[in-house]
mmCIF file of C-alpha atoms in Angstrom:
data_model
loop_
_atom_site.group_PDB
_atom_site.id
_atom_site.type_symbol
_atom_site.label_atom_id
_atom_site.label_comp_id
_atom_site.label_asym_id
_atom_site.label_seq_id
_atom_site.Cartn_x
_atom_site.Cartn_y
_atom_site.Cartn_z
ATOM 1 C CA MET N 92 91.602 95.785 94.136
ATOM 2 C CA HIS N 93 88.814 96.105 91.595
ATOM 3 C CA CYS N 94 85.184 95.045 91.566
ATOM 4 C CA ALA N 95 83.893 94.873 88.021
ATOM 5 C CA PRO N 96 80.365 96.160 87.401
ATOM 6 C CA PRO N 97 77.659 95.025 87.678
ATOM 7 C CA CYS N 98 78.843 93.821 91.037
ATOM 8 C CA ARG N 99 77.095 93.790 94.434
ATOM 9 C CA PHE N 100 80.466 94.356 96.064
ATOM 10 C CA ARG N 101 82.530 97.487 96.610
ATOM 11 C CA PRO N 102 86.236 97.854 97.267
ATOM 12 C CA ASN N 103 87.216 98.458 100.876
ATOM 13 C CA PRO N 104 90.833 99.679 100.972
ATOM 14 C CA ALA N 105 91.024 99.315 104.749
ATOM 15 C CA LEU N 106 90.292 95.592 104.478
ATOM 16 C CA ASN N 107 92.066 95.117 101.128
ATOM 17 C CA TYR N 108 89.157 93.178 99.647
ATOM 18 C CA CYS N 109 85.644 93.792 98.415
ATOM 19 C CA VAL N 110 82.667 93.864 100.775
ATOM 20 C CA ALA N 111 78.971 93.542 99.974
ATOM 21 C CA ALA N 112 77.442 96.816 98.816
ATOM 22 C CA PRO N 113 74.180 97.871 100.427
ATOM 23 C CA ARG N 114 71.015 97.430 98.431
ATOM 24 C CA VAL N 115 69.756 100.998 99.039
ATOM 25 C CA SER N 116 71.650 104.282 99.527
ATOM 26 C CA ILE N 117 69.691 107.051 101.254
ATOM 27 C CA ILE N 118 71.071 110.570 100.874
ATOM 28 C CA VAL N 119 70.154 113.213 103.458
ATOM 29 C CA PRO N 120 71.342 116.736 102.589
ATOM 30 C CA THR N 121 71.476 119.059 105.600
ATOM 31 C CA ARG N 122 72.600 122.537 106.521
ATOM 32 C CA ASP N 123 72.365 124.073 109.995
ATOM 33 C CA ARG N 124 69.699 121.664 111.301
ATOM 34 C CA PRO N 125 71.191 120.218 114.516
ATOM 35 C CA ARG N 126 67.804 119.740 116.179
ATOM 36 C CA LEU N 127 66.125 117.991 113.236
ATOM 37 C CA LEU N 128 68.920 115.781 111.949
ATOM 38 C CA PRO N 129 68.985 113.149 114.731
ATOM 39 C CA ARG N 130 65.252 112.595 114.334
ATOM 40 C CA ALA N 131 65.548 112.254 110.550
ATOM 41 C CA VAL N 132 68.450 109.791 110.736
ATOM 42 C CA GLY N 133 66.818 107.915 113.612
ATOM 43 C CA SER N 134 63.678 107.370 111.546
ATOM 44 C CA LEU N 135 65.771 105.959 108.701
ATOM 45 C CA LEU N 136 67.613 103.569 111.015
ATOM 46 C CA VAL N 137 64.388 101.910 112.169
ATOM 47 C CA GLN N 138 63.017 101.196 108.688
ATOM 48 C CA THR N 139 62.282 97.575 107.821
ATOM 49 C CA GLU N 140 64.821 97.488 104.961
ATOM 50 C CA ALA N 141 68.045 96.815 106.851
ATOM 51 C CA ASP N 142 70.334 96.569 103.823
ATOM 52 C CA THR N 143 70.891 100.327 103.550
ATOM 53 C CA GLU N 144 73.520 102.991 103.854
ATOM 54 C CA ILE N 145 72.610 106.484 105.043
ATOM 55 C CA ILE N 146 74.744 109.281 103.659
ATOM 56 C CA VAL N 147 74.351 112.577 105.507
ATOM 57 C CA VAL N 148 75.766 115.401 103.385
ATOM 58 C CA ASP N 149 76.685 118.437 105.470
ATOM 59 C CA ASN N 150 76.171 121.303 103.048
ATOM 60 C CA SER N 151 78.771 123.573 104.724
ATOM 61 C CA SER N 152 76.875 124.186 107.961
ATOM 62 C CA ALA N 153 77.944 127.304 109.805
ATOM 63 C CA ASP N 154 77.672 125.456 113.106
ATOM 64 C CA VAL N 155 79.869 122.406 113.690
ATOM 65 C CA ALA N 156 77.116 121.034 115.936
ATOM 66 C CA ALA N 157 74.916 120.569 112.876
ATOM 67 C CA THR N 158 76.357 117.118 112.144
ATOM 68 C CA SER N 159 78.207 116.440 115.390
ATOM 69 C CA CYS N 160 74.772 116.014 116.979
ATOM 70 C CA LEU N 161 74.762 112.631 115.257
ATOM 71 C CA GLY N 162 77.604 111.596 117.545
ATOM 72 C CA LEU N 163 75.274 109.761 119.838
ATOM 73 C CA PRO N 164 74.067 106.354 118.670
ATOM 74 C CA ALA N 165 73.694 107.221 114.979
ATOM 75 C CA LEU N 166 77.372 107.712 114.173
ATOM 76 C CA ARG N 167 78.179 104.439 115.848
ATOM 77 C CA ASP N 168 75.906 102.689 113.379
ATOM 78 C CA PRO N 169 78.042 101.468 110.469
ATOM 79 C CA ARG N 170 75.262 102.320 108.009
ATOM 80 C CA VAL N 171 75.606 106.085 108.658
ATOM 81 C CA HIS N 172 78.250 108.106 106.814
ATOM 82 C CA VAL N 173 78.720 111.873 107.136
ATOM 83 C CA VAL N 174 80.119 113.548 104.025
ATOM 84 C CA PRO N 175 81.138 117.210 104.063
ATOM 85 C CA ALA N 176 80.195 119.173 100.955
ATOM 86 C CA PRO N 177 83.138 121.279 99.787
ATOM 87 C CA LEU N 178 81.068 124.429 99.179
ATOM 88 C CA ALA N 179 77.709 125.678 100.364
ATOM 89 C CA ARG N 180 75.368 125.211 97.430
ATOM 90 C CA ASN N 181 71.779 124.197 96.924
ATOM 91 C CA ALA N 182 70.220 120.909 98.051
ATOM 92 C CA GLY N 183 70.663 119.431 94.573
ATOM 93 C CA ALA N 184 74.439 119.894 94.711
ATOM 94 C CA ALA N 185 74.483 118.329 98.177
ATOM 95 C CA ARG N 186 72.547 115.331 96.858
ATOM 96 C CA ASN N 187 75.037 115.014 94.001
ATOM 97 C CA ALA N 188 77.889 114.973 96.548
ATOM 98 C CA GLY N 189 76.087 112.113 98.272
ATOM 99 C CA LEU N 190 75.575 110.281 94.995
ATOM 100 C CA ALA N 191 79.316 110.507 94.339
ATOM 101 C CA VAL N 192 80.028 108.320 97.393
ATOM 102 C CA ALA N 193 76.898 106.139 97.335
ATOM 103 C CA THR N 194 77.578 102.443 96.851
ATOM 104 C CA GLY N 195 74.051 101.041 96.947
ATOM 105 C CA GLU N 196 72.347 99.253 94.108
ATOM 106 C CA TRP N 197 69.481 101.785 94.397
ATOM 107 C CA THR N 198 69.860 105.456 95.379
#
């Protein structure tokens, strides 16, 4: 399965075919912010541009609750993806980890 660039589709191995890529990828780096994260993601979910993906990069939070707090309605939204960063680094490295998995036309 291969989608040749420039293509508005991305491979989806689970479905074994390409699906439409979102227009905008939003990357949210976070580390140990369980009280602020739901509000941040919630505000992104209500934006007028619906063709988005929201990538939350957990920058090696010490507390598992830091991203599990999204388990309420946000994680059930197919636009939200939580990506663990392999090592605790600065916010720039966390954003780069998000860019590595972003599929939107604009990031």
